[in-house]
Amino acid sequence: MASSSSSGLTFKLHPLVIVNISDHYTRVKSQMNPPPPTSATSNSNNSNGGENNQSPPRVYGCVIGVQRGRTVEIFNSFELLYDPSTHSLDRSFLEKKQELYKKVFPNFYVLGWYSTGNDAEESDMHIHKALMDVNESPVYVLLNPAINHAQKDLPVTIYESELHVIDGIPQLIFVRSSYTIETVEAERISVDHVAHLKPSGGSAATQLAAQLTGIHSAIKMLNSRIRVLHQYLVGMQKGDLPCENALLRQVSSLLRRLPATESEKFQDDFLTEYNDTLLVTYLATFTNCSSTMNDLVDKFNTAYDRHSRRGGRTAFI
Amino acid sequence: MDSAIAQKTWELENNILTVETPDPSSDSIFYYDETAQAKFQQEKPWANDPHYFKRVKISALALLKMVVHARSGGTIEVMGLMQGKTDGDAIIVMDAFALPVEGTETRVNAQADAYEYMVDYSQTNKQAGRLENVVGWYHSHPGYGCWLSGIDVSTQMLNQQFQEPFLAVVIDPTRTVSAGKVEIGAFRTYPEGHKPVDDPISEYQTIPLNKIEDFGVHCKQYYALDITYFKSSLDCHLLDLLWNKYWVNTLSSSPLLGNGDYVAGQISDLAEKLEQAENQLAHSRISPLGPSRKKEESQLAKITRDSAKITVEQVHGLMSQVIKDILFNSVRQSNRSPNEQSGPEPMVEA
């Protein structure tokens, strides 16, 4: 059912949406399977059995964001009520929630809906169609909540609906779209903070260590990705792998982009920035020095105090 | 194994509480126990001890939402409410939502404007399966630190009289972006006339001159709570995977460019403080009393600390710029000797 999309829309997903969906799912799941009371000691087997009784629930919600031209940026999401009898989402609830969110985020429109599960199902198309009168081409974000440690990719897929002719009947089917993760600086820092539970505060040394560790891991990633490309190219050169011209073109254009900037102006600006930072360091050291000098002078004055003679106190030597 | 030892030493020095990777059975924190919460509400153990709540646990989702909302306000203060529950002497914040209120530093109880919104939102949330109650409020102090202003203290005292248990959280999105770490503080006020028994030393932060009076007058009327964060097992897994896409952003972020204005503001603020300190020092030379001299000295020491902090942040930003430059700009042909491959030298002339 899912082939790749041809609509040409680019999707950008914010991490807040992913954490939102995950939280919604965890909440519903834990409310359905209450944890065993702390007094129970030998019931661990029972509780494990109890958790397996109910299959993981499907949660539903709405995603909101901005659509500018061909770019769809999904910023936020909220939960919706699902009516299992009619297989549809509660419409009045959606509208009420939408109003509330409009007050705080006036720029965001309803872009689509989300759900959890393994793969898009037939019943999802029903919900999708119902949402089409709010937004003519809604997106469907699917999160797979199964924790699979072997999986290296984010278990989030974005589907669009397209009209395809199957067996002579035009039908709406889901097609997969690619997306990128978009973030604002503040979002990145808080995600980083929670993901790695970095210490907040601490001496300058730990801050330096944290900063450098972050950059180091990013560079390591870059390095590993480049290695993969390198191995692939070596394989192609040896003849083990079929020559793929499109890929070669992309790699060549990537390499030709280095050096990234090499103009006079860039060097000037870069060195100005460098000098500015050095200047700030210089000033700070100056301030530090004068503060220490001030302390020294005061201590000197206290020690060699000539103005008050209390009980013949003279200089310490 | 050296790196493992180094990591353990580092963690020990910084009192890092390693939260064990949550497994699905320990997601129990997400479970809302209605009866236990109701019982706690009735017992009111906080009524006797103004210092009862000591810790705050914030969920990953709440933190993300609050920081994004605070940042989206730019230089305008924004506010919102937090939902959660209590657990002994800890307040747990599960979720947060924004309120359509602006200019929260101009009047007490700006929340009154948004009561209708609050009620609607809480109702719809309960229907959608979020059962927790409102347990606090948060607002932002863009660029001037995490503390409670006079208005905030009055608001929070009012809240603590009528809506207990209630928590106040302050976020500074500008400093978060500049420093590269989340600037957040959680506070509770003491009731009127209560003198704190011991004075815990809070982490020092620099306050701009135009706000420092407001800070000083009220800083004894509230205390800060320890903040820890938690996330579910699914969150953990997703965040790990997210890093696979994120490393590009880490490498490409350039804090120097983004925070030029803020840093310039900080430096000019420091300059003013220096002038003040200088005037005070000049006056004190006439009457060399021991204790008064100590006060000016500590002001100079504070300025030194502030300048060191700004410098450290600048140097961090510069480091990432230099690294990026070396990585992407200093490409040489393969037939040249590798000795010539060095980044731009720190020349002083342009």
XYZ file of C-alpha atoms in Angstrom:
667
model
C 0.000 0.000 0.000
C 2.860 2.353 0.674
C 5.012 3.454 -2.168
C 6.980 6.627 -2.250
C 5.187 9.899 -2.540
C 5.251 11.983 -5.649
C 3.585 15.114 -4.432
C 6.861 16.972 -4.043
C 6.045 18.340 -0.641
C 8.882 18.492 1.840
C 8.040 17.627 5.400
C 9.775 18.942 8.457
C 9.083 17.392 11.794
C 9.893 18.929 15.168
C 11.084 16.674 17.982
C 8.381 18.087 20.243
C 5.782 16.217 18.206
C 7.640 12.946 18.614
C 7.974 13.360 22.362
C 4.320 14.388 22.557
C 3.102 11.247 20.800
C 5.396 9.051 22.848
C 4.156 10.611 26.077
C 0.527 10.191 25.047
C 1.098 6.544 24.297
C 3.008 5.877 27.545
C 0.304 7.559 29.572
C -2.532 5.609 28.059
C -0.597 2.389 28.319
C 0.302 2.878 31.971
C -3.225 3.931 32.859
C -4.512 0.718 31.332
C -1.946 -1.444 33.077
C -1.638 -0.050 36.573
C 1.745 -0.806 38.098
C 1.747 -3.324 40.922
C 1.518 -1.715 44.374
C 4.867 -1.327 46.061
C 3.920 -3.675 48.893
C 3.628 -6.631 46.536
C 6.969 -8.398 46.477
C 6.530 -11.742 44.840
C 3.974 -10.633 42.315
C 6.448 -9.695 39.651
C 5.486 -12.704 37.575
C 1.824 -11.866 37.871
C 2.323 -8.265 36.895
C 4.291 -9.258 33.835
C 1.499 -11.556 32.846
C -1.001 -8.797 33.527
C 0.793 -6.396 31.239
C 0.708 -8.840 28.413
C -3.018 -9.266 28.656
C -3.870 -6.085 26.878
C -2.363 -5.355 23.534
C -0.708 -1.972 23.215
C -3.388 0.659 22.754
C -3.638 2.812 19.713
C -3.714 6.468 20.492
C -4.906 9.149 18.172
C -4.281 12.806 17.906
C -3.961 15.786 15.661
C -0.821 17.466 14.364
C -0.628 21.175 13.803
C 1.893 23.408 12.143
C 2.516 25.693 9.237
C 2.453 25.125 5.521
C 4.501 27.546 3.467
C 4.421 26.843 -0.208
C 5.761 23.348 -0.704
C 7.143 22.979 2.803
C 5.030 21.509 5.532
C 6.429 22.079 9.002
C 4.842 20.172 11.845
C 5.374 21.967 15.120
C 3.028 20.551 17.703
C 0.319 18.031 18.350
C -2.561 17.285 20.699
C -4.650 14.296 21.648
C -8.028 13.401 20.192
C -10.826 11.094 21.196
C -11.402 8.019 19.142
C -14.809 6.480 18.912
C -14.293 2.762 18.293
C -17.923 2.176 17.386
C -17.997 4.524 14.433
C -14.262 4.271 13.673
C -13.937 7.991 13.605
C -12.522 10.789 15.651
C -14.704 12.928 17.836
C -15.321 15.980 15.725
C -16.579 18.470 18.310
C -13.628 17.667 20.532
C -11.261 18.336 17.691
C -12.819 21.683 17.004
C -12.795 22.713 20.644
C -9.167 21.799 21.047
C -8.296 23.517 17.828
C -9.858 26.742 19.098
C -7.861 26.587 22.305
C -4.624 26.047 20.484
C -5.411 28.820 18.056
C -5.467 31.299 20.917
C -1.967 30.494 21.985
C -0.426 29.652 18.633
C -2.351 31.716 16.122
C -0.173 30.672 13.206
C -0.694 26.960 13.414
C -3.239 25.103 11.336
C -4.411 21.544 11.503
C -2.112 19.668 9.177
C -3.196 16.123 9.807
C -3.375 13.439 12.419
C -1.203 10.877 14.151
C -1.502 7.422 15.519
C 0.635 4.624 16.886
C 1.063 1.186 15.470
C 3.150 -0.902 13.153
C 1.801 -0.056 9.781
C -0.949 1.971 8.237
C -4.202 0.070 8.180
C -7.328 0.137 6.102
C -9.418 1.691 8.852
C -7.017 4.600 8.964
C -8.162 5.709 5.551
C -11.607 6.241 6.980
C -10.280 8.670 9.571
C -8.084 10.261 6.958
C -11.042 10.953 4.695
C -13.014 12.434 7.570
C -10.231 14.885 8.205
C -10.091 15.936 4.609
C -12.721 18.599 5.022
C -10.513 20.386 7.533
C -7.404 20.218 5.401
C -7.608 19.026 1.839
C -4.542 16.899 1.994
C -3.865 15.897 5.554
C -0.762 14.042 6.609
C -0.733 10.911 8.673
C 2.101 10.505 11.128
C 2.617 6.990 12.366
C 4.818 6.142 15.330
C 5.828 2.597 16.005
C 6.061 2.287 19.791
C 7.723 -1.103 19.807
C 11.190 -0.659 21.197
C 13.525 -2.433 18.859
C 17.140 -1.849 19.732
C 18.398 -3.195 16.461
C 16.585 -0.497 14.602
C 18.777 2.438 13.714
C 16.167 4.663 12.200
C 13.408 6.658 13.835
C 10.215 4.571 13.872
C 8.190 7.498 12.606
C 6.710 7.499 9.136
C 4.717 10.173 7.409
C 2.036 9.173 4.946
C 0.147 11.231 2.476
C -2.901 10.226 0.575
C -2.889 10.054 -3.182
C -5.466 9.182 -5.733
C -4.284 6.114 -7.603
C -6.127 4.098 -10.126
C -6.178 0.481 -8.996
C -8.104 -2.040 -11.064
C -9.789 0.752 -12.876
C -11.160 2.313 -9.675
C -9.620 5.555 -8.416
C -8.817 4.997 -4.787
C -7.075 6.896 -2.112
C -4.080 5.076 -0.802
C -1.362 5.994 1.608
C 2.026 6.767 0.219
C 5.108 7.246 2.292
C 6.907 10.568 2.321
C 10.321 11.416 3.506
C 10.852 14.053 6.150
C 13.620 15.863 7.925
C 13.921 16.777 11.539
C 13.796 20.476 12.001
C 14.627 22.212 15.226
C 15.097 25.560 16.814
C 18.164 26.092 18.939
C 16.265 26.066 22.215
C 14.576 22.793 21.291
C 17.894 21.218 20.426
C 19.412 22.215 23.758
C 16.534 20.887 25.834
C 16.401 17.636 23.854
C 20.126 17.304 24.334
C 19.686 18.038 28.005
C 17.084 15.387 28.556
C 18.596 12.842 26.218
C 21.979 12.843 27.842
C 20.986 14.171 31.250
C 23.864 16.591 31.229
C 24.623 18.337 34.488
C 23.279 21.850 34.742
C 25.739 24.248 36.264
C 29.024 23.023 37.560
C 32.432 24.488 37.149
C 33.835 25.829 33.942
C 35.785 22.645 33.448
C 32.673 20.491 33.317
C 30.947 22.906 30.966
C 33.934 22.773 28.689
C 33.920 19.000 28.852
C 30.203 18.877 28.045
C 30.562 21.243 25.112
C 33.509 19.398 23.651
C 31.845 16.026 24.144
C 28.865 17.239 22.171
C 30.977 18.430 19.296
C 33.090 15.294 19.468
C 30.126 12.961 19.117
C 28.784 15.018 16.225
C 32.135 14.813 14.458
C 32.329 11.096 15.140
C 28.996 10.670 13.392
C 30.211 12.692 10.451
C 33.338 10.587 10.301
C 31.451 7.300 10.354
C 29.096 8.463 7.627
C 32.011 9.521 5.469
C 33.645 6.168 6.015
C 30.545 4.404 4.825
C 30.584 6.480 1.668
C 34.282 5.841 1.232
C 33.863 2.076 1.507
C 31.027 2.197 -0.950
C 33.122 4.108 -3.438
C 36.082 1.774 -3.021
C 33.765 -1.129 -3.628
C 32.499 0.506 -6.775
C 36.015 1.151 -7.976
C 36.993 -2.461 -7.460
C 33.977 -3.522 -9.355
C 32.259 -5.352 -6.509
C 29.295 -3.073 -6.611
C 27.356 -1.829 -9.598
C 28.197 1.682 -10.675
C 25.438 4.053 -9.797
C 25.893 7.282 -11.659
C 23.330 9.295 -9.727
C 25.086 8.541 -6.476
C 28.466 9.307 -7.960
C 27.193 12.651 -9.148
C 25.899 13.463 -5.669
C 29.176 12.487 -4.024
C 31.155 14.498 -6.506
C 29.027 17.584 -5.969
C 29.386 17.145 -2.219
C 33.154 16.983 -2.484
C 33.277 19.938 -4.781
C 31.558 22.014 -2.081
C 34.662 21.805 0.043
C 36.255 24.125 1.039
C 32.986 25.574 2.263
C 33.977 29.216 2.055
C 37.273 30.570 0.967
C 36.758 34.223 0.255
C 38.753 37.150 1.550
C 35.724 38.579 3.267
C 35.073 35.394 5.166
C 38.621 35.301 6.456
C 38.337 38.917 7.534
C 35.074 38.359 9.359
C 36.301 35.159 10.908
C 39.452 36.776 12.228
C 37.488 39.770 13.485
C 35.271 37.417 15.452
C 38.341 35.625 16.734
C 39.895 38.901 17.797
C 36.679 39.981 19.487
C 36.610 36.845 21.587
C 40.261 37.276 22.492
C 39.503 40.858 23.456
C 36.698 39.710 25.739
C 39.063 37.203 27.323
C 41.651 39.940 27.758
C 39.123 42.218 29.452
C 37.957 39.469 31.730
C 41.515 38.653 32.760
C 42.112 42.354 33.338
C 39.076 42.530 35.618
C 40.242 39.453 37.446
C 43.692 40.978 37.896
C 42.394 44.272 39.196
C 40.105 42.467 41.597
C 43.020 40.450 42.952
C 45.140 43.583 43.201
C 42.359 45.303 45.094
C 42.206 42.416 47.545
C 45.969 42.537 47.958
C 45.963 46.271 48.651
C 43.202 45.920 51.210
C 44.938 43.073 52.961
C 48.163 45.056 52.958
C 46.372 47.986 54.519
C 44.828 45.818 57.193
C 48.124 44.146 58.001
C 50.278 47.264 58.027
C 47.667 49.508 59.569
C 49.337 52.691 60.759
C 46.222 54.757 61.466
C 44.909 52.927 64.461
C 47.164 51.905 67.295
C 45.238 49.463 69.409
C 47.420 47.885 71.999
C 50.589 48.447 70.009
C 49.652 46.371 67.030
C 52.471 46.570 64.549
C 53.271 45.002 61.225
C 53.319 41.241 60.897
C 56.528 40.024 59.457
C 39.209 1.510 30.061
C 40.658 4.923 30.758
C 37.668 6.632 29.322
C 35.364 4.663 31.567
C 37.365 5.658 34.633
C 37.446 9.274 33.474
C 33.709 9.248 32.996
C 33.095 7.808 36.442
C 35.357 10.399 38.032
C 33.579 13.153 36.203
C 30.190 11.846 37.237
C 31.288 11.592 40.842
C 32.654 15.108 40.913
C 29.435 16.488 39.609
C 26.994 14.412 41.610
C 25.355 13.120 38.542
C 22.496 10.920 39.519
C 22.477 8.397 36.760
C 18.909 7.580 36.154
C 18.946 3.959 35.142
C 17.694 3.483 31.645
C 14.013 3.152 32.246
C 12.569 -0.179 31.224
C 8.901 -0.568 30.456
C 8.012 -1.790 33.924
C 9.360 1.341 35.555
C 7.174 3.702 33.582
C 4.992 3.621 36.658
C 5.605 7.298 37.207
C 3.202 7.926 34.373
C 0.368 6.242 36.202
C -2.049 8.614 37.882
C -3.525 7.214 41.042
C -6.674 9.178 41.709
C -7.316 7.908 45.239
C -3.787 8.385 46.466
C -3.737 11.944 45.152
C -7.083 12.777 46.746
C -5.873 11.428 50.059
C -2.736 13.519 49.866
C -4.817 16.596 49.126
C -6.817 16.051 52.281
C -3.868 15.415 54.524
C -2.147 18.646 53.581
C 1.255 17.897 55.114
C 2.554 21.142 53.658
C 0.319 23.257 55.867
C 2.644 22.861 58.815
C 5.992 22.986 57.114
C 6.617 25.835 54.687
C 9.693 24.044 53.466
C 7.870 20.771 52.886
C 8.388 20.283 49.161
C 12.050 19.936 48.375
C 12.303 18.386 44.953
C 10.763 18.732 41.551
C 10.722 16.104 38.834
C 10.011 17.400 35.381
C 9.144 15.147 32.474
C 10.971 15.449 29.186
C 7.786 16.512 27.452
C 7.014 19.296 29.930
C 10.536 20.665 29.698
C 10.517 20.662 25.919
C 7.136 22.360 25.740
C 8.051 25.032 28.275
C 11.376 25.880 26.678
C 9.916 26.040 23.169
C 7.046 28.235 24.331
C 9.374 30.533 26.275
C 11.672 30.875 23.282
C 8.806 31.564 20.915
C 7.922 34.619 22.966
C 11.234 36.220 22.062
C 11.812 39.073 24.463
C 8.253 39.115 25.774
C 7.497 37.219 28.940
C 5.098 34.351 28.439
C 3.418 32.095 30.924
C 1.640 28.806 31.158
C 0.463 26.154 33.549
C 1.914 22.826 34.528
C -0.001 19.661 35.241
C 1.152 16.854 37.451
C 0.935 15.295 40.862
C 2.750 15.061 44.161
C 4.837 12.265 45.560
C 5.911 12.678 49.146
C 8.107 15.741 49.272
C 8.443 15.956 45.512
C 6.226 17.648 42.993
C 6.085 15.817 39.686
C 5.384 17.821 36.554
C 4.036 15.659 33.762
C 2.901 18.184 31.217
C 2.713 21.885 30.550
C 0.523 24.074 28.400
C 0.724 27.666 27.319
C -1.730 30.386 28.252
C -2.759 33.215 25.931
C -1.539 35.888 28.327
C 1.119 38.502 27.711
C 3.148 40.800 29.836
C 3.102 38.764 32.978
C 5.484 41.035 34.819
C 3.088 43.968 34.963
C 0.273 42.751 37.123
C -0.360 40.268 39.871
C -2.465 37.306 38.904
C -2.260 37.687 35.170
C -3.705 34.212 35.253
C -7.126 35.725 35.869
C -7.291 36.675 32.199
C -6.980 33.119 31.166
C -9.302 31.369 33.588
C -11.776 30.461 30.901
C -9.025 29.055 28.740
C -7.668 27.108 31.685
C -10.984 25.534 32.501
C -11.694 24.575 28.891
C -8.256 23.131 28.426
C -8.323 21.120 31.648
C -11.708 19.690 30.747
C -10.690 18.605 27.279
C -7.501 17.154 28.658
C -9.331 15.043 31.181
C -11.495 13.713 28.401
C -8.465 12.868 26.321
C -6.970 10.865 29.121
C -4.697 13.247 30.912
C -5.978 13.008 34.438
C -3.532 15.128 36.338
C -4.445 18.422 37.927
C -2.803 21.769 37.583
C 0.132 21.753 39.945
C 1.982 24.950 39.148
C 2.670 27.747 36.722
C 5.700 28.677 34.681
C 6.814 31.872 33.010
C 9.843 33.187 31.233
C 12.406 35.837 32.091
C 14.049 36.347 28.709
C 17.643 37.358 29.347
C 17.546 38.259 33.001
C 17.858 35.026 34.893
C 15.754 32.582 36.864
C 14.403 34.186 40.012
C 11.086 35.539 41.266
C 10.377 39.236 40.866
C 8.250 41.150 43.337
C 5.130 40.608 41.257
C 5.939 36.929 40.890
C 6.362 36.583 44.651
C 2.967 38.162 45.278
C 1.359 35.959 42.642
C 2.913 32.837 44.052
C 1.985 33.695 47.636
C -1.603 34.110 46.481
C -1.443 30.784 44.694
C 0.031 29.040 47.675
C -2.818 30.259 49.812
C -5.616 29.028 47.598
C -4.376 26.425 45.210
C -1.966 24.278 47.138
C 0.120 22.378 46.183
C 1.463 24.914 43.705
C 4.874 25.463 42.206
C 6.474 28.364 40.363
C 8.935 27.687 37.580
C 10.976 30.301 35.741
C 12.766 29.711 32.450
C 15.261 31.964 30.703
C 15.250 31.022 27.019
C 17.873 33.584 25.993
C 20.426 32.341 28.479
C 19.560 28.777 27.574
C 20.544 29.344 23.986
C 23.579 31.399 24.874
C 25.005 29.037 27.441
C 24.015 25.847 25.671
C 22.307 24.452 28.736
C 18.793 24.828 30.067
C 18.323 27.749 32.459
C 15.419 26.837 34.688
C 14.512 27.341 38.329
C 11.689 26.033 40.530
C 10.544 28.017 43.536
C 8.090 28.110 46.373
C 7.470 31.145 48.567
C 7.480 31.245 52.290
C 4.321 32.499 53.943
C 4.261 36.114 55.074
C 6.642 36.809 57.906
C 8.361 33.453 57.885
C 12.110 33.613 58.333
C 14.014 30.766 56.767
C 15.883 28.793 59.382
C 18.972 28.104 57.369
C 20.040 30.007 54.325
C 20.940 27.550 51.598
C 23.419 28.969 49.159
C 21.869 28.989 45.734
C 23.844 28.839 42.545
C 25.066 32.309 41.715
C 23.706 33.947 38.603
C 24.252 37.369 37.191
C 21.315 39.770 37.252
C 21.184 42.895 35.073
C 21.395 46.209 36.890
C 17.887 47.352 36.155
C 16.437 44.267 37.819
C 18.875 43.745 40.620
C 16.934 45.803 43.130
C 13.790 43.809 42.526
C 15.785 40.630 42.976
C 17.476 41.705 46.179
C 14.348 42.895 47.940
C 12.518 39.633 47.567
C 15.193 36.989 47.372
C 14.681 35.893 50.940
C 10.970 35.295 50.549
C 11.251 32.130 48.547
C 13.432 29.087 48.242
C 14.568 27.046 45.293
C 13.802 23.380 44.810
C 16.068 20.773 43.247
C 15.095 19.847 39.733
C 15.555 16.431 38.209
C 14.217 15.158 34.916
C 12.710 11.899 33.877
C 11.590 10.301 30.669
C 9.793 7.149 29.695
C 11.467 4.170 28.114
C 9.912 4.992 24.768
C 11.132 8.587 25.078
C 14.605 7.273 25.813
C 14.586 5.083 22.769
C 13.226 7.790 20.490
C 15.646 10.410 21.745
C 18.568 8.089 21.127
C 17.401 7.545 17.584
C 16.742 11.237 17.166
C 20.413 11.844 17.761
C 21.095 10.079 14.488
C 19.460 12.952 12.710
C 20.486 15.606 15.181
C 24.216 15.575 14.928
C 24.018 17.781 11.889
C 22.285 20.472 13.920
C 24.834 20.263 16.723
C 27.661 20.756 14.311
C 25.965 23.508 12.377
C 24.710 25.555 15.317
C 26.694 28.721 15.803
C 25.985 30.304 19.170
C 28.233 33.297 18.492
C 26.087 34.535 15.670
C 22.807 33.849 17.371
C 23.577 35.642 20.596
C 25.524 38.680 19.547
C 22.949 41.111 20.936
C 22.597 39.309 24.223
C 26.350 39.186 24.820
C 26.728 42.848 23.931
C 23.986 43.642 26.437
C 25.695 41.603 29.109
C 29.014 43.334 28.558
C 27.518 46.817 28.733
C 25.657 45.808 31.888
C 28.958 44.657 33.382
C 30.529 47.982 32.468
C 27.837 49.828 34.389
C 28.275 47.592 37.385
C 32.013 48.235 37.280
C 31.426 51.964 37.393
C 29.146 51.555 40.366
C 31.695 49.411 42.147
C 34.396 51.958 41.417
C 32.361 54.780 42.914
C 31.655 52.778 46.011
C 35.295 51.877 46.407
C 36.349 55.508 46.023
C 34.020 56.539 48.835
C 35.104 53.836 51.177
C 38.724 54.898 51.091
C 37.826 57.803 53.362
C 36.507 55.619 56.141
C 38.308 52.298 56.186
C 35.837 50.190 58.104
C 36.459 46.472 57.834
C 32.981 45.078 57.146
C 31.857 47.725 54.645
C 34.987 47.219 52.628
C 34.194 43.558 52.353
C 30.896 44.385 50.631
C 32.532 46.312 47.809
C 35.167 43.704 47.425
C 32.568 41.047 47.012
C 30.910 43.188 44.369
C 34.145 43.351 42.428
C 34.499 39.616 42.869
C 30.985 39.167 41.514
C 31.833 41.236 38.480
C 34.904 39.118 37.935
C 32.833 35.983 38.062
C 30.301 37.392 35.606
C 32.994 38.418 33.171
C 34.549 34.981 33.439
C 31.208 33.387 32.633
C 30.630 35.528 29.572
C 34.143 34.828 28.380
C 33.740 31.105 28.796
C 30.590 31.124 26.690
C 32.248 33.211 24.007
C 35.260 30.945 23.924
C 33.023 27.896 23.568
C 31.284 29.501 20.630
C 34.583 30.404 19.067
C 35.890 26.880 19.554
C 33.050 25.408 17.558
C 33.616 27.981 14.825
C 37.316 27.159 14.621
C 36.632 23.440 14.571
C 34.132 23.847 11.765
C 36.587 25.984 9.877
C 39.315 23.379 10.196
C 36.951 20.620 9.174
C 35.427 22.224 6.153
C 37.761 24.902 4.942
C 41.281 23.655 5.153
C 41.149 21.208 2.312
C 44.324 20.699 0.387
C 45.148 18.775 -2.766
C 46.465 15.296 -2.108
C 49.829 15.974 -3.775
C 50.798 18.629 -1.276
C 52.610 17.565 1.841
C 50.447 17.149 4.909
C 52.626 19.562 6.862
C 50.943 22.455 5.215
C 47.597 21.379 6.477
C 46.837 23.612 9.378
C 43.909 25.770 10.242
C 44.038 29.566 10.279
C 46.659 30.712 12.701
C 45.605 33.096 15.433
C 47.070 36.136 13.788
C 46.341 39.401 15.440
C 46.390 41.465 12.278
C 43.487 40.919 9.949
